[in-house]
Coordinates of C-alpha atoms and ligand atoms in Angstrom, one line a residue:
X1 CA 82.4 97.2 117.2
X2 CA 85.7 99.0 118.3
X3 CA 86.2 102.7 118.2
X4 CA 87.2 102.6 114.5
X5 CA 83.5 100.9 113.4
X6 CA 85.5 97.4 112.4
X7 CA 83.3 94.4 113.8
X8 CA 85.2 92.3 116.1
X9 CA 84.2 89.0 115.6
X10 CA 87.4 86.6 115.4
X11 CA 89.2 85.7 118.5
X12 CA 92.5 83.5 118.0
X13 CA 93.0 81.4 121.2
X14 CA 97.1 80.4 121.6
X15 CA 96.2 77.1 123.5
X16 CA 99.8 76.5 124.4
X17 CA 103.4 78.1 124.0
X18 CA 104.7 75.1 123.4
X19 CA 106.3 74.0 120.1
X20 CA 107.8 70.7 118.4
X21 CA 109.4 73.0 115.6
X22 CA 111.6 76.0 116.2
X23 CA 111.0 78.0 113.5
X24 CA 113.7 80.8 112.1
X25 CA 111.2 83.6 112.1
X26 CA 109.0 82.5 115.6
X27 CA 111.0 80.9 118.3
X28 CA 114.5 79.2 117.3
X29 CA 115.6 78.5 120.5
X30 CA 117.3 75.0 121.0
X31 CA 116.3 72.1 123.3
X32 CA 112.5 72.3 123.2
X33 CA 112.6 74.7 126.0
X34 CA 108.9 76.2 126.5
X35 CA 108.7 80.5 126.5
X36 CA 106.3 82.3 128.5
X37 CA 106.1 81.8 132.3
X38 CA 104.2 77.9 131.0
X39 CA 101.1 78.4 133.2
X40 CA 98.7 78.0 130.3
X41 CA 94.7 78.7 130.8
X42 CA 92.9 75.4 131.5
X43 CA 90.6 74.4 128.8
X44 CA 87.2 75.1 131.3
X45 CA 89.3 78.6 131.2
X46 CA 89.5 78.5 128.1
X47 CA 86.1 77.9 127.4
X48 CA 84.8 80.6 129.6
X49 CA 86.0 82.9 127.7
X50 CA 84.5 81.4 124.2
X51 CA 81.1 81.5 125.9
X52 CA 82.0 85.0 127.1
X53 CA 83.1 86.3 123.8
X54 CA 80.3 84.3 122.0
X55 CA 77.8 86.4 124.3
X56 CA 79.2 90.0 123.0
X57 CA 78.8 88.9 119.4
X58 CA 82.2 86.7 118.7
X59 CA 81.7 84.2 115.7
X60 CA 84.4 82.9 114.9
X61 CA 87.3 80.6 116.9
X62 CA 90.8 79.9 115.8
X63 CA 92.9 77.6 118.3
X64 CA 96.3 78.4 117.6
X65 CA 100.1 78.0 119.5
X66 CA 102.8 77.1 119.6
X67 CA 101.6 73.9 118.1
X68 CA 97.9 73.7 119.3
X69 CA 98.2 69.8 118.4
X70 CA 100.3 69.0 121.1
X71 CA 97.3 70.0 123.8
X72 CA 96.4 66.7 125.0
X73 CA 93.3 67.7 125.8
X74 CA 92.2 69.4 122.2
X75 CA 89.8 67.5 120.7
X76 CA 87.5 68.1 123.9
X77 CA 88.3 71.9 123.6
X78 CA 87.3 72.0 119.9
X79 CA 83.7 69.6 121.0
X80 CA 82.9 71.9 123.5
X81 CA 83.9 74.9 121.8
X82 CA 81.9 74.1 118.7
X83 CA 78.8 73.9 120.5
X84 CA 78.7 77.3 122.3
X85 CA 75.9 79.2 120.8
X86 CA 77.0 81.6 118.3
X87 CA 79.8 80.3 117.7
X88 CA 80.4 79.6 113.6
X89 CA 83.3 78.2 113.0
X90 CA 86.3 77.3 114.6
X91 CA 89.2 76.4 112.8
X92 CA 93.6 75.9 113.7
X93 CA 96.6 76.7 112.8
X94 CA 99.0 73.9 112.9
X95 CA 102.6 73.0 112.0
X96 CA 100.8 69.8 110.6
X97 CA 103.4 68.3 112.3
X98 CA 101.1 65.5 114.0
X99 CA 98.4 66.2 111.8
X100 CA 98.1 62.7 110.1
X101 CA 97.2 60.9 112.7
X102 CA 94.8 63.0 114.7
X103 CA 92.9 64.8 111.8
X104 CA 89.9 62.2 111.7
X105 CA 89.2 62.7 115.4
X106 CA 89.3 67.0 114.8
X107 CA 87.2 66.8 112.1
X108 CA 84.8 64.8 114.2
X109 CA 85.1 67.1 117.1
X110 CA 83.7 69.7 114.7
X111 CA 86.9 71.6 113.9
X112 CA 86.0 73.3 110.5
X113 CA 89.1 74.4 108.9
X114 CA 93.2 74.1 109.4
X115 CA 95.5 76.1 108.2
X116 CA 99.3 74.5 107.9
X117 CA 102.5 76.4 107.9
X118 CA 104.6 75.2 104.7
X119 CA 107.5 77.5 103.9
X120 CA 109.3 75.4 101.5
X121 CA 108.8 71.6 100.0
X122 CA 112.9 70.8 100.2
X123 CA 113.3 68.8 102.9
X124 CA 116.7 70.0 103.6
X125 CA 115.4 73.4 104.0
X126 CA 112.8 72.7 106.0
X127 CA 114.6 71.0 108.4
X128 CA 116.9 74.2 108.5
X129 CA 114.2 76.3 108.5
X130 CA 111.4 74.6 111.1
X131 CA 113.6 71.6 112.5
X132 CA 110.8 69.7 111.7
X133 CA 110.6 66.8 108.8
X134 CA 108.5 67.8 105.8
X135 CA 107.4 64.4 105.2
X136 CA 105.2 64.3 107.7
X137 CA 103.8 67.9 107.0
X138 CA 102.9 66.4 103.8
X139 CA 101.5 63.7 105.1
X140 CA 99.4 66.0 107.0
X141 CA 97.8 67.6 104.6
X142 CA 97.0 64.7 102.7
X143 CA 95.0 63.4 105.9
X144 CA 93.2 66.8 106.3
X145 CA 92.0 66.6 102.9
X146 CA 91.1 62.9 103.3
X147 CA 89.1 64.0 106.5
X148 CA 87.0 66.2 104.8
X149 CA 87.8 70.2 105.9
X150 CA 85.8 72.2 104.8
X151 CA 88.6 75.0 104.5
X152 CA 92.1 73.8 104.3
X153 CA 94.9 76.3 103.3
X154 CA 98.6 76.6 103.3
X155 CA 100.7 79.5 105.3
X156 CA 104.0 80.1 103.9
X157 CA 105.8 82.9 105.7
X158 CA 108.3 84.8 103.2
X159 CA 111.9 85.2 103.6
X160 CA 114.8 86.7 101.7
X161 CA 117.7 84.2 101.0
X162 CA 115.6 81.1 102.9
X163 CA 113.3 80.3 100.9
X164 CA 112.2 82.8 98.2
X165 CA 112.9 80.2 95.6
X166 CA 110.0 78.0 97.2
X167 CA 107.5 80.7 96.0
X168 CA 106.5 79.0 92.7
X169 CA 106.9 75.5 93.6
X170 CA 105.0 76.3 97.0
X171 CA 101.9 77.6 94.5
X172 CA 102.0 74.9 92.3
X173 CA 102.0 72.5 94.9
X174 CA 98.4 74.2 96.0
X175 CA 96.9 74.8 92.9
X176 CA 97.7 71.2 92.0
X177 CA 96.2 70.4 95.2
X178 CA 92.8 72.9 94.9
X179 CA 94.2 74.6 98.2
X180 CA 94.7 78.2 98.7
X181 CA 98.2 79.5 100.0
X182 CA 98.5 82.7 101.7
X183 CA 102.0 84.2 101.5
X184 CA 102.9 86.1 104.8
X185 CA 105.2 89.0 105.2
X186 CA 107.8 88.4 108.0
X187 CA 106.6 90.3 111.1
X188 CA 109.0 91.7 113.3
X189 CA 108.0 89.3 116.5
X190 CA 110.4 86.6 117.7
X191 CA 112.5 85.4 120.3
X192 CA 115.6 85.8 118.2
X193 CA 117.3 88.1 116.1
X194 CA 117.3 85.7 113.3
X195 CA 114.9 87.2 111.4
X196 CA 115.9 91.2 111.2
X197 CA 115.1 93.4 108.1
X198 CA 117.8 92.0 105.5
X199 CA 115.4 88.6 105.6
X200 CA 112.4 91.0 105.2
X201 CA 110.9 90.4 101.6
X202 CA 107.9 92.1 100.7
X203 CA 104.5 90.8 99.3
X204 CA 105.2 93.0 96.2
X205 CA 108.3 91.5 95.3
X206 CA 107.3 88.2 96.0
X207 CA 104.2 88.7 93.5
X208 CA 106.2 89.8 90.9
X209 CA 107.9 86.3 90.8
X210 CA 104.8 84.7 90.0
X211 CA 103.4 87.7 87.5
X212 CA 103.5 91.0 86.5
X213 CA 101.2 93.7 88.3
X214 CA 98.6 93.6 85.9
X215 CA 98.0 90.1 85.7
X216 CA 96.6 89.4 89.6
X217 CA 93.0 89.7 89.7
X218 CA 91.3 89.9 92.8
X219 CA 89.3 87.5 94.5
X220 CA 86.2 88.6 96.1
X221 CA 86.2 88.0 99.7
X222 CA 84.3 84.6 100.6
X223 CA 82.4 84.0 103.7
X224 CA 84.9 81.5 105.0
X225 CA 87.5 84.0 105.0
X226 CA 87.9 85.1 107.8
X227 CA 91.6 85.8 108.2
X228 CA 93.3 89.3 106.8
X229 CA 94.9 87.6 103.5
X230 CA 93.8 89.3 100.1
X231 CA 93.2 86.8 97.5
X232 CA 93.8 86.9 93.7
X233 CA 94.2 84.5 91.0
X234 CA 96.2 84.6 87.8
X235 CA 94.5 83.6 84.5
X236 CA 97.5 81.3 83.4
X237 CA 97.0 78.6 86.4
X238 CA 94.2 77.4 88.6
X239 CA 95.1 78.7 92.0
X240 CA 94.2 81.0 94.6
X241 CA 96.5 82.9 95.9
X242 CA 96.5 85.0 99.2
X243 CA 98.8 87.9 100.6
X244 CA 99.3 88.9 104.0
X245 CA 101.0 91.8 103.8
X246 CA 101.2 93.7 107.5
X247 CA 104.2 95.7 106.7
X248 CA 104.0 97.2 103.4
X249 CA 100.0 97.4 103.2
X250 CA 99.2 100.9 105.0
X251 CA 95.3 99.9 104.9
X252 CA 96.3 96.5 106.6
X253 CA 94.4 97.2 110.0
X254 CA 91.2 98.7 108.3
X255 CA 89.8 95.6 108.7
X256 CA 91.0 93.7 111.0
X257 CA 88.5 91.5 112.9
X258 CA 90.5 90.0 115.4
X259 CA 91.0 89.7 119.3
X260 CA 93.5 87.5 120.9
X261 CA 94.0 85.6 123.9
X262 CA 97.5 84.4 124.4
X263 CA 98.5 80.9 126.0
X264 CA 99.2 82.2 129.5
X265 CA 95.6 84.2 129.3
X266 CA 96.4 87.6 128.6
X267 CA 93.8 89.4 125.7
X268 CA 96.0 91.4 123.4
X269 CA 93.8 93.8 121.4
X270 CA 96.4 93.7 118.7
X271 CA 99.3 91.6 117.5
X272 CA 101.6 94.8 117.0
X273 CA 101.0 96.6 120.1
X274 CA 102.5 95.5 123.1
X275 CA 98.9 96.4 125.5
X276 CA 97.7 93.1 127.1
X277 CA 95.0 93.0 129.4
X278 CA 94.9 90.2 132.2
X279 CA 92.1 88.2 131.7
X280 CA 93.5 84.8 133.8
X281 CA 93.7 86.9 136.8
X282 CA 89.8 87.3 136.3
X283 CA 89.4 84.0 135.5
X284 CA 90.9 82.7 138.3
X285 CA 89.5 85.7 141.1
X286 CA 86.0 84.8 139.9
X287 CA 83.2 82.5 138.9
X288 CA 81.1 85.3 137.2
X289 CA 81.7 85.2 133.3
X290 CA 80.5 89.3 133.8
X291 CA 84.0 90.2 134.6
X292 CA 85.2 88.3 131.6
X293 CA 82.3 89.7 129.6
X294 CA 83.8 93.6 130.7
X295 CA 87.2 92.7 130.0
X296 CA 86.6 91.8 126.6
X297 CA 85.1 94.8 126.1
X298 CA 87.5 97.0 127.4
X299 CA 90.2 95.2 125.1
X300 CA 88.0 95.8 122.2
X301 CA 87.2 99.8 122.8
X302 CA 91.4 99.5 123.5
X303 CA 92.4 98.1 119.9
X304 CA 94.3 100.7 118.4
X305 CA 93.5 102.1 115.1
X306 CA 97.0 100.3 113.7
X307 CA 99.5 97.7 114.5
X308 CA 103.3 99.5 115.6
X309 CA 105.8 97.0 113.9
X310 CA 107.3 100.1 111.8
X311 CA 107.9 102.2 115.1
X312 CA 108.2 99.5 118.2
X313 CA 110.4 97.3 115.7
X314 CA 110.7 94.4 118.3
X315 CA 107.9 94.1 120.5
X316 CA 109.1 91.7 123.0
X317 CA 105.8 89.3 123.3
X318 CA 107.3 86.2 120.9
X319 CA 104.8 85.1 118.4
X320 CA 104.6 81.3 119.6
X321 CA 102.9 82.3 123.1
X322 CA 100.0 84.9 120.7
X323 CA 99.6 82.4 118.1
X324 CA 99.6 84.6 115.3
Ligands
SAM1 N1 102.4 76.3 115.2 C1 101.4 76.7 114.3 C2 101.9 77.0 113.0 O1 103.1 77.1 112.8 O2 101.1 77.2 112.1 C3 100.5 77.8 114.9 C4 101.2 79.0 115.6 S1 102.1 80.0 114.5 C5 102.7 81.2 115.6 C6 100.8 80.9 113.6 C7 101.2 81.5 112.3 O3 102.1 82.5 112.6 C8 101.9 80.6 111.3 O4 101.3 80.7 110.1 C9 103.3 81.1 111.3 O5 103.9 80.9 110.1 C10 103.1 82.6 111.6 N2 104.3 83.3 112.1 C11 105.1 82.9 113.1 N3 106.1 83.9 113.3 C12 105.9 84.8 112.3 C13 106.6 86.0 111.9 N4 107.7 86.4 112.6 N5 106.1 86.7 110.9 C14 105.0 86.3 110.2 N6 104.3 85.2 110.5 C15 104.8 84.4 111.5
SF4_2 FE1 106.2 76.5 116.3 FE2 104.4 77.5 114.7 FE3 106.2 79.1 115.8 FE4 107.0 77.4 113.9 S1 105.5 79.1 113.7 S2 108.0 77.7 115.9 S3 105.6 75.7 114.3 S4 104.6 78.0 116.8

């Protein structure tokens, strides 16, 4: 527990800062150039801390980037990961980029649940968007489903005059799917300007275009949801629809659950706060997981009550070496 009484359970683990898309709201930077100083935590590093975090009460794992799926060495992490005691789940965030071919040998490696990034099904866009191809996203998430997830959603992060006409395609492509889509609110955390407050649309608005206010009914929360999203469904279609909504909610942090351990190994108690706390230094000056174990736990009695988007406006960390 933190200071506030919110169970810290959740810790996201950004396995690498490296990304085959260059998203307009993460890291648009040409060339496939990597940020951060590229000295990434080992996967035995890695895994100390899992076992270290498993032994104060963690649960729950997600391996995030950058694109986690270009780790060579994943499906190991995942295997021995898994089978840390305590550990209930793990799960990743992916571009879906690569996911076709590899999602047989996750799901066999024990990897519970992905969640893909789609902002928009036009290909054209997407390109423009990601500088990925769309195709293979879709092809993706037809392979995750085919290798039997047992969670699978969709991540669509919202953005005024790029692709707020994707909204209702974007949930109908779910629904018609039977997967749940979380829309994200633009957070202010990038290596570029690209995305300032004129592409800033809120959850609100973006609700409205599917319904009026009265219409959303909540979803309680499930015990596979572990993420901050609030879900609801609307009685005229067959779909579950979550909001992420970091900016405009002002109970957003109530509950958060999370921890985070960026690519290069430093634990950032919270996304919106620039506070990091050194943890590769002690994995790398000792053997003992003790000092890991006490690093954790001053990170956690360190988590501020609230993320500072509103006030720090650009905290300089860029989202692709947190993970999200
Ligand atoms: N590469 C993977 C992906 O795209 O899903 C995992 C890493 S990505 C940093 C994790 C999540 O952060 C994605 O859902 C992405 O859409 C989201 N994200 C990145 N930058 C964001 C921003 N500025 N505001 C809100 N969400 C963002
Ligand atoms: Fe890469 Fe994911 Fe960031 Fe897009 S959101 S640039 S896919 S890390």
């Amino acid at each position: 527990m933190d200071r506030f009484g919110r169970t810290i359970d959740y810790l996201r683990v950004s396995v690498t800062c490296r990304c085959n898309e260059r998203c307009l709201y993460c890291m648009p930077e040409p060339n496939g150039r990597p940020v951060g100083n590229g000295d990434c935590l080992t996967a035995n590093e890695i895994l100390r801390v899992v076992q270290a975090a498993a032994s104060l009460g963690f649960r729950k794992i997600r391996l995030t980037g950058g694109e986690p799926l270009m780790r060579p060495d994943l499906c190991d992490l995942i295997r021995q990961a898994a089978a840390v005691p305590g550990i209930e789940g793990i799960g990743l965030s992916t571009n879906g980029l690569r996911l076709a071919s590899i999602a047989p040998s996750l799901a066999a490696a024990g990897l519970g649940g992905v969640n893909v990034s789609l902002d928009t099904l036009d290909p054209v866009a997407y390109r423009r968007m990601t500088g990925g191809d769309l195709q293979r996203v879709l092809d993706g998430i037809r392979a995750a489903q085919t290798a039997g997830f047992a969670r699978i959603k969709l991540n669509c992060v919202l953005m005024r005059g790029i692709n707020e006409d994707q909204i209702e395609p974007l949930a109908r492509f779910a629904a018609a799917r039977g997967l749940p889509i979380r829309f994200i609110e633009l957070m202010p955390i990038t290596t570029s300007k690209a995305p300032g407050r004129l592409r800033f649309l809120p959850a609100e608005e973006a609700m409205a275009r599917l319904g009026p206010p009265d219409a959303w009914i909540p979803s309680p929360r499930s015990s596979g949801d572990w993420g901050p999203a609030r879900y609801y469904r609307l009685p005229d279609r067959d779909a579950s629809i979550g909001w992420i909504r970091p900016l405009t909610d002002p109970r957003f942090c109530d509950s958060c659950n999370r921890m985070r351990l960026t690519a290069d190994g430093q634990l950032m108690p919270c996304l919106g706060d620039p506070t990091e706390f050194d943890l590769r230094r002690i994995l790398r000056q000792s053997a003992s997981d003790e000092p890991v174990r006490d690093c954790l736990s001053q990170a956690i009695a360190a988590k501020p009550r609230q993320h500072r988007f509103n006030r720090l406006g650009q905290p300089c960390r860029p989202m692709c070496t947190v993970g999200g």
